[in-house]
CSV table of C-alpha atoms in Angstrom, one decimal:
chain,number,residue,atom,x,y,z
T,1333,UNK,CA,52.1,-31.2,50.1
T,1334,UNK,CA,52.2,-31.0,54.2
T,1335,UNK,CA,49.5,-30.3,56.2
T,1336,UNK,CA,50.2,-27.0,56.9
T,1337,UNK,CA,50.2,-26.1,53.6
T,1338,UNK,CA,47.1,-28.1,52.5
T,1339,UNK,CA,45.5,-25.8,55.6
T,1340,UNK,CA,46.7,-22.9,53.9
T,1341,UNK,CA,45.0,-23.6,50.5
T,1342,UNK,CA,41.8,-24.8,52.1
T,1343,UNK,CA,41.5,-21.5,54.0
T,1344,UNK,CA,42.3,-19.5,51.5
T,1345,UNK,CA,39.9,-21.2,49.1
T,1346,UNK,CA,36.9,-21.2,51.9
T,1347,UNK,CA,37.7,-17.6,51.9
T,1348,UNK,CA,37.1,-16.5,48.4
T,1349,UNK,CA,34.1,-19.0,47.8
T,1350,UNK,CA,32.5,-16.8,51.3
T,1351,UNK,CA,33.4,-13.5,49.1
T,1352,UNK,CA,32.0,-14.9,46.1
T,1353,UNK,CA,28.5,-16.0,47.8
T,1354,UNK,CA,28.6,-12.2,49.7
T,1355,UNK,CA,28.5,-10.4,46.8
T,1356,UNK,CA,24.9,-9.8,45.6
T,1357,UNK,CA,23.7,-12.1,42.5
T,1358,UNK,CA,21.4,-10.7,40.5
T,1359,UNK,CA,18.3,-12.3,40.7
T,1360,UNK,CA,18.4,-13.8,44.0
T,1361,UNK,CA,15.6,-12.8,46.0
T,1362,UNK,CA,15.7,-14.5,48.8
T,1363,UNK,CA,17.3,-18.2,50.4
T,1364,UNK,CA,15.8,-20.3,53.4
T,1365,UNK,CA,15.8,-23.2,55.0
T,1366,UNK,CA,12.5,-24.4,54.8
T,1367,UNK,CA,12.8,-26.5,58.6
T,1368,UNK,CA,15.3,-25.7,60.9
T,1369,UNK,CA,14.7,-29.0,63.0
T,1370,UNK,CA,12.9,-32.1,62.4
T,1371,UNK,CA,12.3,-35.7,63.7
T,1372,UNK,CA,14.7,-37.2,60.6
T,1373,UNK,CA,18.4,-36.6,60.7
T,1374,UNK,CA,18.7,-36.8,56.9
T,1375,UNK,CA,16.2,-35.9,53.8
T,1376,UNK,CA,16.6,-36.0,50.1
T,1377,UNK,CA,14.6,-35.6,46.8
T,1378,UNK,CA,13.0,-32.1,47.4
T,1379,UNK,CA,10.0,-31.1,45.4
T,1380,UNK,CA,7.6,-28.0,45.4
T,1381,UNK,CA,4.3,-27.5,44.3
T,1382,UNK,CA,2.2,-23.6,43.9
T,1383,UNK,CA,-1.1,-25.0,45.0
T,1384,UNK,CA,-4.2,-22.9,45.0
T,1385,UNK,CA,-3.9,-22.1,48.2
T,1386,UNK,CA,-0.3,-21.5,48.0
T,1387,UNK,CA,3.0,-23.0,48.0
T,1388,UNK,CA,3.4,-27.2,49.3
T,1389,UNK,CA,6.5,-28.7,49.3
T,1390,UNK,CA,7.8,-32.8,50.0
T,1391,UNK,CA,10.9,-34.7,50.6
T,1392,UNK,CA,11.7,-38.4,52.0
T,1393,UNK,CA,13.1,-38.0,55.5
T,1394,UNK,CA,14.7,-40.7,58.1
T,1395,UNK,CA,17.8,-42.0,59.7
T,1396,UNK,CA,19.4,-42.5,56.0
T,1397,UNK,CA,18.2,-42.8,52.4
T,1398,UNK,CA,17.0,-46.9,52.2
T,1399,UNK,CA,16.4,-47.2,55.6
T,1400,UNK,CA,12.7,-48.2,56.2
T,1401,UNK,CA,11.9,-45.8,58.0
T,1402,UNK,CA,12.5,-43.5,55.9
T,1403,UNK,CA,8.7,-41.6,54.6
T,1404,UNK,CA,7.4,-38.7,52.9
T,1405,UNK,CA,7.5,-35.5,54.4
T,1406,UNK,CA,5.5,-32.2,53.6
T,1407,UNK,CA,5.3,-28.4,54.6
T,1408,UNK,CA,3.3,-25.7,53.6
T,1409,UNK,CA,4.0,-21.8,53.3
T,1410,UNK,CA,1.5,-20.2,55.3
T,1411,UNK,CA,1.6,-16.2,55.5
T,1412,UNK,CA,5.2,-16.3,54.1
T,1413,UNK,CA,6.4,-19.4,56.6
T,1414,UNK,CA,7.0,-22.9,56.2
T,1415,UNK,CA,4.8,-25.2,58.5
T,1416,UNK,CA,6.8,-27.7,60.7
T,1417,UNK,CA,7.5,-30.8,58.4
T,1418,UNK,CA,4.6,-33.7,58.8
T,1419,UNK,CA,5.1,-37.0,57.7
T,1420,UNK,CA,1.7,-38.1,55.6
T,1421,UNK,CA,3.4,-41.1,53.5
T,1422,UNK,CA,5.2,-44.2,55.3
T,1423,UNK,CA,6.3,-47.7,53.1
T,1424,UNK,CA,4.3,-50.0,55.9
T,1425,UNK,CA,3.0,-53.3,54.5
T,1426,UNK,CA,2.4,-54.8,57.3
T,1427,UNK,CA,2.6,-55.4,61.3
T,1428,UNK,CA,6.2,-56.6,60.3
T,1429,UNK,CA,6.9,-55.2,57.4
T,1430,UNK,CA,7.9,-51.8,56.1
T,1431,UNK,CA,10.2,-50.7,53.0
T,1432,UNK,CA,11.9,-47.1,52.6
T,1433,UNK,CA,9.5,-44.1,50.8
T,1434,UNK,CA,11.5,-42.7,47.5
T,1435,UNK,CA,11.2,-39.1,45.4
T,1436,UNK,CA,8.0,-37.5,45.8
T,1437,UNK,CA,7.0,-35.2,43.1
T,1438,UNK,CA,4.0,-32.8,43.8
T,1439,UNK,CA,1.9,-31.6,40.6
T,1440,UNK,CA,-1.6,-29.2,40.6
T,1441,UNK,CA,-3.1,-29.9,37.4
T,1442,UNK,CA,-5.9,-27.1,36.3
T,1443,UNK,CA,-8.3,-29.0,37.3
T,1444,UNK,CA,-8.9,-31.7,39.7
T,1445,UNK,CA,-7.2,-32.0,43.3
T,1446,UNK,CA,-3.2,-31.7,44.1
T,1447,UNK,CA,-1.5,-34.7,43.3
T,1448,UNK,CA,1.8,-36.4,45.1
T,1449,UNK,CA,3.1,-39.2,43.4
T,1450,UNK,CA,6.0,-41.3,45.2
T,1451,UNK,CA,8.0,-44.9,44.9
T,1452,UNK,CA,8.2,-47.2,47.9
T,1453,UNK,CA,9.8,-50.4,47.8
T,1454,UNK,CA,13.7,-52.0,49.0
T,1455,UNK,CA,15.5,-50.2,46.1
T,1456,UNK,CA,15.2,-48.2,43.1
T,1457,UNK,CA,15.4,-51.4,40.9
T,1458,UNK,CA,12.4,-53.2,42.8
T,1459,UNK,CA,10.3,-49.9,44.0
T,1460,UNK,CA,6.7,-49.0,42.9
T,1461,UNK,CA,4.6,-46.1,41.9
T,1462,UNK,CA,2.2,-44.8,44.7
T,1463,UNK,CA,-0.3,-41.8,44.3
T,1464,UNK,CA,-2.3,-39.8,46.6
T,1465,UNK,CA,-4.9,-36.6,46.7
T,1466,UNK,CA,-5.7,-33.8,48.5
T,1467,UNK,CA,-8.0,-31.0,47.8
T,1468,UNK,CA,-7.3,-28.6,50.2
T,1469,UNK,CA,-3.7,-27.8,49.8
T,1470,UNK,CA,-2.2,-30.2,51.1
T,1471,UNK,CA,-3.4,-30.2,54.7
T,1472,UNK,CA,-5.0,-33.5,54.2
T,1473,UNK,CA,-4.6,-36.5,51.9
T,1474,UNK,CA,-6.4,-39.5,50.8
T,1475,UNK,CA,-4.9,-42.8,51.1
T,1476,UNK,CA,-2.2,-44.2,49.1
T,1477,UNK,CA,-3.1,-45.7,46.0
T,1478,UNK,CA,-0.8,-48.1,43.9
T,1479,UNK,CA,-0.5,-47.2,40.5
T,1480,UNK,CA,-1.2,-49.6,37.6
T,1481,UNK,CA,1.7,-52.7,37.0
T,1482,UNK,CA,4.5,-51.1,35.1
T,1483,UNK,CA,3.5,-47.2,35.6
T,1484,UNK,CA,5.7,-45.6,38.1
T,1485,UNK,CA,4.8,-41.8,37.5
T,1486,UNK,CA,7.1,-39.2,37.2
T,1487,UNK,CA,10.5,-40.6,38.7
T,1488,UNK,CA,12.0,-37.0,40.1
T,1489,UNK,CA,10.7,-33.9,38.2
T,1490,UNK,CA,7.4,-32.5,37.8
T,1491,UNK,CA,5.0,-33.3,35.4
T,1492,UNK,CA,3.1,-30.7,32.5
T,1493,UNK,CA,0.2,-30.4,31.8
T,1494,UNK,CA,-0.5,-30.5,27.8
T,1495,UNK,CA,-2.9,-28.4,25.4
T,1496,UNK,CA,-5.1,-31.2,25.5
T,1497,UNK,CA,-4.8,-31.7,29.4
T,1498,UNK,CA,-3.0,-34.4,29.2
T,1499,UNK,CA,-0.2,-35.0,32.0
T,1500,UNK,CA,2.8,-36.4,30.8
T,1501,UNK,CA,4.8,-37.7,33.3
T,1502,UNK,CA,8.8,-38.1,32.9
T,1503,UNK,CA,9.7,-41.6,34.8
T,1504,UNK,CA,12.6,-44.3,34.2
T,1505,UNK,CA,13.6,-47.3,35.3
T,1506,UNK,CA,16.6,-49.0,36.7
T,1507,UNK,CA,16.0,-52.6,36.9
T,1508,UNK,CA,17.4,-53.2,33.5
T,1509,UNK,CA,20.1,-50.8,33.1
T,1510,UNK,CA,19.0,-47.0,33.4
T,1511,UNK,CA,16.4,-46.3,31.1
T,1512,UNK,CA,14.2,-43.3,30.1
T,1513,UNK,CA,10.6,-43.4,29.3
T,1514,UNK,CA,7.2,-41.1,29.6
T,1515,UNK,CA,3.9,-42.1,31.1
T,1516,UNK,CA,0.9,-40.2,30.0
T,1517,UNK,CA,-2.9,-40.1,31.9
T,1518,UNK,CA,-5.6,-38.1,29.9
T,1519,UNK,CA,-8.1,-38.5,33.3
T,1520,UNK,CA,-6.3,-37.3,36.2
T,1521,UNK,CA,-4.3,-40.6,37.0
T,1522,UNK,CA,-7.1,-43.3,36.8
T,1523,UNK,CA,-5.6,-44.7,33.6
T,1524,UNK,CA,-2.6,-44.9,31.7
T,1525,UNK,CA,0.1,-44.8,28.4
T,1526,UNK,CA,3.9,-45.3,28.4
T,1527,UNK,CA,6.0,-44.7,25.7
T,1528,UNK,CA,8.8,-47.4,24.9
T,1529,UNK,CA,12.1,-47.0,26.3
T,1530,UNK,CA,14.4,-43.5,24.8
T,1531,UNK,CA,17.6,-45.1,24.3
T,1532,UNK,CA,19.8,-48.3,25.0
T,1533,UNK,CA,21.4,-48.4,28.6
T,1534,UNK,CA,24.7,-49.1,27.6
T,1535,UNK,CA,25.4,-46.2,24.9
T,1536,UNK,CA,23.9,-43.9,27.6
T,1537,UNK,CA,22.7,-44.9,31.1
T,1538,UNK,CA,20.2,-42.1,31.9
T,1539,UNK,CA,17.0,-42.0,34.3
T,1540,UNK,CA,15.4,-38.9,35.8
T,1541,UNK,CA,14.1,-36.7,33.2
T,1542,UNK,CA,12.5,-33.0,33.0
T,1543,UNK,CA,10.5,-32.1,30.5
T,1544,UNK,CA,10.4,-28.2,28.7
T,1545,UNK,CA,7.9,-27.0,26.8
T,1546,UNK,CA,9.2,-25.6,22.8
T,1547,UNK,CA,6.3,-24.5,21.6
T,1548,UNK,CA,4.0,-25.6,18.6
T,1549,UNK,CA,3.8,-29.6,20.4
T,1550,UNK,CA,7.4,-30.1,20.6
T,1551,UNK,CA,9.2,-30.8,23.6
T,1552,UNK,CA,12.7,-31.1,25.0
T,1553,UNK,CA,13.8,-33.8,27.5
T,1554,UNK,CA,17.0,-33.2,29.6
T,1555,UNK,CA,18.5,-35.4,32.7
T,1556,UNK,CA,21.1,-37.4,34.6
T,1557,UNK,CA,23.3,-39.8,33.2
T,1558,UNK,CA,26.7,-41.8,34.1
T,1559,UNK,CA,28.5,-40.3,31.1
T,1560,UNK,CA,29.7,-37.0,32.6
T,1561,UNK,CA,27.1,-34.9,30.6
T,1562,UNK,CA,23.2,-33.8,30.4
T,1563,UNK,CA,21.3,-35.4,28.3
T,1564,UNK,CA,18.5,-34.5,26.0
T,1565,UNK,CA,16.1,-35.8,23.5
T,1566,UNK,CA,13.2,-34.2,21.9
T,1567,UNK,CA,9.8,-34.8,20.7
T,1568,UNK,CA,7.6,-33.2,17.8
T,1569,UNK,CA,4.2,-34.7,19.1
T,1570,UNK,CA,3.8,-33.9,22.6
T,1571,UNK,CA,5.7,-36.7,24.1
T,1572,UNK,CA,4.4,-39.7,22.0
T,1573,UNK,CA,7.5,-40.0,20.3
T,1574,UNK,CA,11.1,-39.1,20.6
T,1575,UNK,CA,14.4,-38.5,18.9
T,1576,UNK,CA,17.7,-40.6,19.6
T,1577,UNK,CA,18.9,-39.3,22.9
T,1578,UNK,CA,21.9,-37.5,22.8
T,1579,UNK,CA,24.7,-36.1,25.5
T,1580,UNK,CA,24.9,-32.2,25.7
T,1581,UNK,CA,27.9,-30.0,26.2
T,1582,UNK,CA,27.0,-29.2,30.2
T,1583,UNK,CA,28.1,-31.8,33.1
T,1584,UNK,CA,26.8,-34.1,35.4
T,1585,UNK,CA,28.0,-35.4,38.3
T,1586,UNK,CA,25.6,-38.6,38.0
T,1587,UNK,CA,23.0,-36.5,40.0
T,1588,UNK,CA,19.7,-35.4,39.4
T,1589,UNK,CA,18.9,-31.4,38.0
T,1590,UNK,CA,15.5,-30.1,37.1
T,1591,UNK,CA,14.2,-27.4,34.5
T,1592,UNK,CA,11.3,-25.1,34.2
T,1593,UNK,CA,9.7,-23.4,30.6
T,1594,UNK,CA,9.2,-19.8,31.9
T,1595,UNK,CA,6.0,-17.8,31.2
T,1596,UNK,CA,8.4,-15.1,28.8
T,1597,UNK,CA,9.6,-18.4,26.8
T,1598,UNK,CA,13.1,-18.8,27.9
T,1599,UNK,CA,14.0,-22.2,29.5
T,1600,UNK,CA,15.6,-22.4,33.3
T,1601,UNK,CA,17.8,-25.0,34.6
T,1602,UNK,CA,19.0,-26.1,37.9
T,1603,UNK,CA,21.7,-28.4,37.9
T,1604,UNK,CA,25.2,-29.1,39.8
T,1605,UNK,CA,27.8,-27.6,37.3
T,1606,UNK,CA,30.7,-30.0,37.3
T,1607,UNK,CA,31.3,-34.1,36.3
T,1608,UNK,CA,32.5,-34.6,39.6
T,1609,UNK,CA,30.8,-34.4,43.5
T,1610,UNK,CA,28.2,-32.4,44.2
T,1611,UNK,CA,28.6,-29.0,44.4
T,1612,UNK,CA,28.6,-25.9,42.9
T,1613,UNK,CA,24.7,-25.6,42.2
T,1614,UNK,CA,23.8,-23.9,39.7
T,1615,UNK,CA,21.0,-21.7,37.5
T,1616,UNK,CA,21.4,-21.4,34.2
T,1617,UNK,CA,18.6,-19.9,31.7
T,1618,UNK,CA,18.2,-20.3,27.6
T,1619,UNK,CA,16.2,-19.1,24.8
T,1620,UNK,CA,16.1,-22.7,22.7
T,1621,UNK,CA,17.2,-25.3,25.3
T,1622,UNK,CA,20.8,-25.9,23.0
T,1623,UNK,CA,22.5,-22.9,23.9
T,1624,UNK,CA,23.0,-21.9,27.9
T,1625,UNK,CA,24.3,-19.2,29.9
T,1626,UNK,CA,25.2,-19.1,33.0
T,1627,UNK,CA,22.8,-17.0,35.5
T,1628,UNK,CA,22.8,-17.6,39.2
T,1629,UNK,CA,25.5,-19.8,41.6
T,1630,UNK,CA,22.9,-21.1,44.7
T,1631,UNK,CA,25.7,-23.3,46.1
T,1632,UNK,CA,29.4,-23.9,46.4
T,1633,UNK,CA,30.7,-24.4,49.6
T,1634,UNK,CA,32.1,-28.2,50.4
T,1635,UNK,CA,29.2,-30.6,51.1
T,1636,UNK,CA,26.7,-31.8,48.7
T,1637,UNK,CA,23.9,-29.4,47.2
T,1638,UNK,CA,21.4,-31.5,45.0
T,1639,UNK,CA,18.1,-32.9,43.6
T,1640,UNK,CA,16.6,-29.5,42.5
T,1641,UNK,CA,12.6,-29.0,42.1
T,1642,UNK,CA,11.7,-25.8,40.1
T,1643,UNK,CA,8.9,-24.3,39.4
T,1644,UNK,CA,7.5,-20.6,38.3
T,1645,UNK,CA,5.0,-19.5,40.2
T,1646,UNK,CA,1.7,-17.3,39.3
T,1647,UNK,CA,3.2,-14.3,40.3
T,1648,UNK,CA,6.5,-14.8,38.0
T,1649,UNK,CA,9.0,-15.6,40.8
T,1650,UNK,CA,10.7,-19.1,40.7
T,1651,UNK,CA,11.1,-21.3,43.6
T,1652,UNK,CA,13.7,-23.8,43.7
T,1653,UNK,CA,14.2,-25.9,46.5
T,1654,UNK,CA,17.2,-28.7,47.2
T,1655,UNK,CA,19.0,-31.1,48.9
T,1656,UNK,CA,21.6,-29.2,51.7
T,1657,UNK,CA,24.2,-31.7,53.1
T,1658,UNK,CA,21.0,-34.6,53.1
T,1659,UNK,CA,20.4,-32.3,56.6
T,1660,UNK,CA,18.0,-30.2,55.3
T,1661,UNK,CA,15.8,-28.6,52.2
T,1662,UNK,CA,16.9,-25.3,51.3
T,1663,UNK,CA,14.6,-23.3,48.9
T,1664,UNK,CA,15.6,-20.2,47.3
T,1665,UNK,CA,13.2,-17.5,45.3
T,1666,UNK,CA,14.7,-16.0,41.9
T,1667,UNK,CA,13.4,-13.0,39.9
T,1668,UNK,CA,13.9,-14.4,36.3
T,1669,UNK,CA,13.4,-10.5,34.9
T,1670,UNK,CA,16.2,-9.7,37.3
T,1671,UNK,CA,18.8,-12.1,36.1
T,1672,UNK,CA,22.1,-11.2,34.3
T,1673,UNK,CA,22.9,-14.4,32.3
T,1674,UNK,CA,26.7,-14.4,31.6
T,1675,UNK,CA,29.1,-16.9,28.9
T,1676,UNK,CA,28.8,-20.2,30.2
T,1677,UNK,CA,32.5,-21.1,31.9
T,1678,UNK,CA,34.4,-23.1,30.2
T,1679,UNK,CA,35.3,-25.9,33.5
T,1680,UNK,CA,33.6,-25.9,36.5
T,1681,UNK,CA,32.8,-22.2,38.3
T,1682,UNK,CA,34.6,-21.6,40.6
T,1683,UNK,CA,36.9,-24.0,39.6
T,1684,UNK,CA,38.7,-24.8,42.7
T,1685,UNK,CA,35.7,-26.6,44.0
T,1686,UNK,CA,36.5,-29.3,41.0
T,1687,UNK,CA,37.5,-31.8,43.9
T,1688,UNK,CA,34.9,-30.6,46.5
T,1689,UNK,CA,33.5,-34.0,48.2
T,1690,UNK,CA,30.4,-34.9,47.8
T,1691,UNK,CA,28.2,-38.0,49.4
């Protein structure tokens, strides 16, 4: 194909993605970026918290993903705007010695104070669980704690918070293959329970799970793998034990998604719809967690979109935020009773952006 040709296509193609994103999606409230500047050049891992005093939300931020400078990084919407971005986690060890911050994940149980949970170490395969508190939304934290040898907390995605209040936490490892497993504290993080691993690396190499609530005890698990596909695996007593995990129909790019059990019982996922790159994003909602349907598009322009956080807050709207281009977090607010779920399509939607790059 020459170059002229190839300019052709891409043009033509940038133009009907812009008319696709310009027509109104229902269910869309609102999109923003939740910092316009900030002292990092690139961020990653996004997650998002409804606090009592409102929303909170965290990334790691620095000159690249593994770098040591890299830290945690936190905002707060204040009368409907995002506070500038303050770093309140850095990996220092010592006067000459600091490794790269990793995946925060923000959880309010009922009761006690907020909780951010994060990894620091050189590499996923050698990192550590760290915890700290605050109990005043966020504006000021205790220091770091280590968590317990072999606990590392909830790897990407949220916690829940059980009948019995106990958090179960979804977590993996990656020093042995990927593997999933759950951690569970019945006392606010002072102590702790893992479950063995979910399934054997090499059928299915999987980490970063989310968690959706069934009903009556039983639980669903869904998250990243290198197959090409979601996977899931489910539980009948609150996370203690689990089924042989299994691939589902929907792709993945090797990249993380998230989920959220709504308040009207349907489940909500946000996920990058396609086996390949990073983009489209993607909302899609469900009334058993098997069988989904296609709901909202949030990205799907060239560039990568990733790492989704959802939650529902207590006024029924969902807030998602993500990673946009590893330059910034994006967070978008959906109306779940507004949204018009559709057949899900059968490749990737659109399907030009198969090939879209992604980093």
């Amino acid at each position: 194909m020459s170059e002229l040709r190839k300019g052709l296509l891409l043009s033509a193609m940038g133009a009907f993605v812009a008319s696709v994103l310009s027509a109104p999606q229902p269910g869309l409230v609102r999109s923003e970026f939740i910092f316009e500047r900030a002292p990092f050049p690139s961020c990653h891992a996004s997650t998002i918290v409804e606090s009592r005093d409102g929303l909170v939300a965290a990334w790691f931020g620095g000159t690249r993903e593994r770098n040591p400078d890299v830290g945690i990084w936190l905002s707060r919407q204040e009368h409907g705007s995002w506070t500038a971005p303050v770093e309140v986690a850095t990996g220092v060890q010592s006067a000459t010695r600091r490794y790269p911050c990793w995946n925060p994940v923000l959880f309010q149980p009922k009761a006690g104070p907020l909780l951010l949970f994060y990894k620091v170490g050189p590499s996923p395969d050698a990192w550590w669980g760290m915890v700290m508190t605050s109990l005043d939304g966020g504006r000021t934290w205790t220091k770091p704690r280590r968590l317990p040898e072999g606990i590392l907390g909830p790897i990407k995605n949220k916690p829940v918070e059980l009948g019995n209040a106990d958090i179960l936490c979804p977590s993996s490892t990656e020093d042995h293959g990927w593997v999933v497993h759950f951690e569970r504290t019945s006392d606010g993080g002072q102590t702790w329970q893992a479950t063995s691993p979910l399934q054997d690396a090499r059928e299915i190499a999987a980490i970063q799970p989310t968690i959706l609530l069934q009903g009556n005890g039983r639980l669903q698990a869904l998250g990243r793998t290198r197959q090409g596909r979601i996977f899931q695996a489910w539980s009948e007593d609150q996370g203690k034990t689990w089924s042989k995990m299994a691939l589902t129909a929907l792709p993945n790019p090797n990249s993380g998604i998230d989920a959220v059990t709504l308040r009207d019982g349907r489940q909500l996922l946000v996920y990058n719809h396609t086996a390949h790159g990073r983009t489209p994003l993607n909302v899609a909602v469900s009334r058993d967690g098997v069988e989904w349907k296609a709901a909202l598009v949030l990205e799907s322009g060239p560039g990568e979109y990733s790492y989704p956080a959802v939650i529902q807050s207590r006024d029924g709207l969902v807030h998602v935020t993500y990673t946009w281009k590893r330059q910034r977090v994006r967070h978008a607010v959906l109306d779940p009773a507004a949204l018009q779920p559709r057949p899900m399509p059968a490749g990737v939607w659109p399907r030009s952006l198969d090939q879209a790059p992604g980093q």
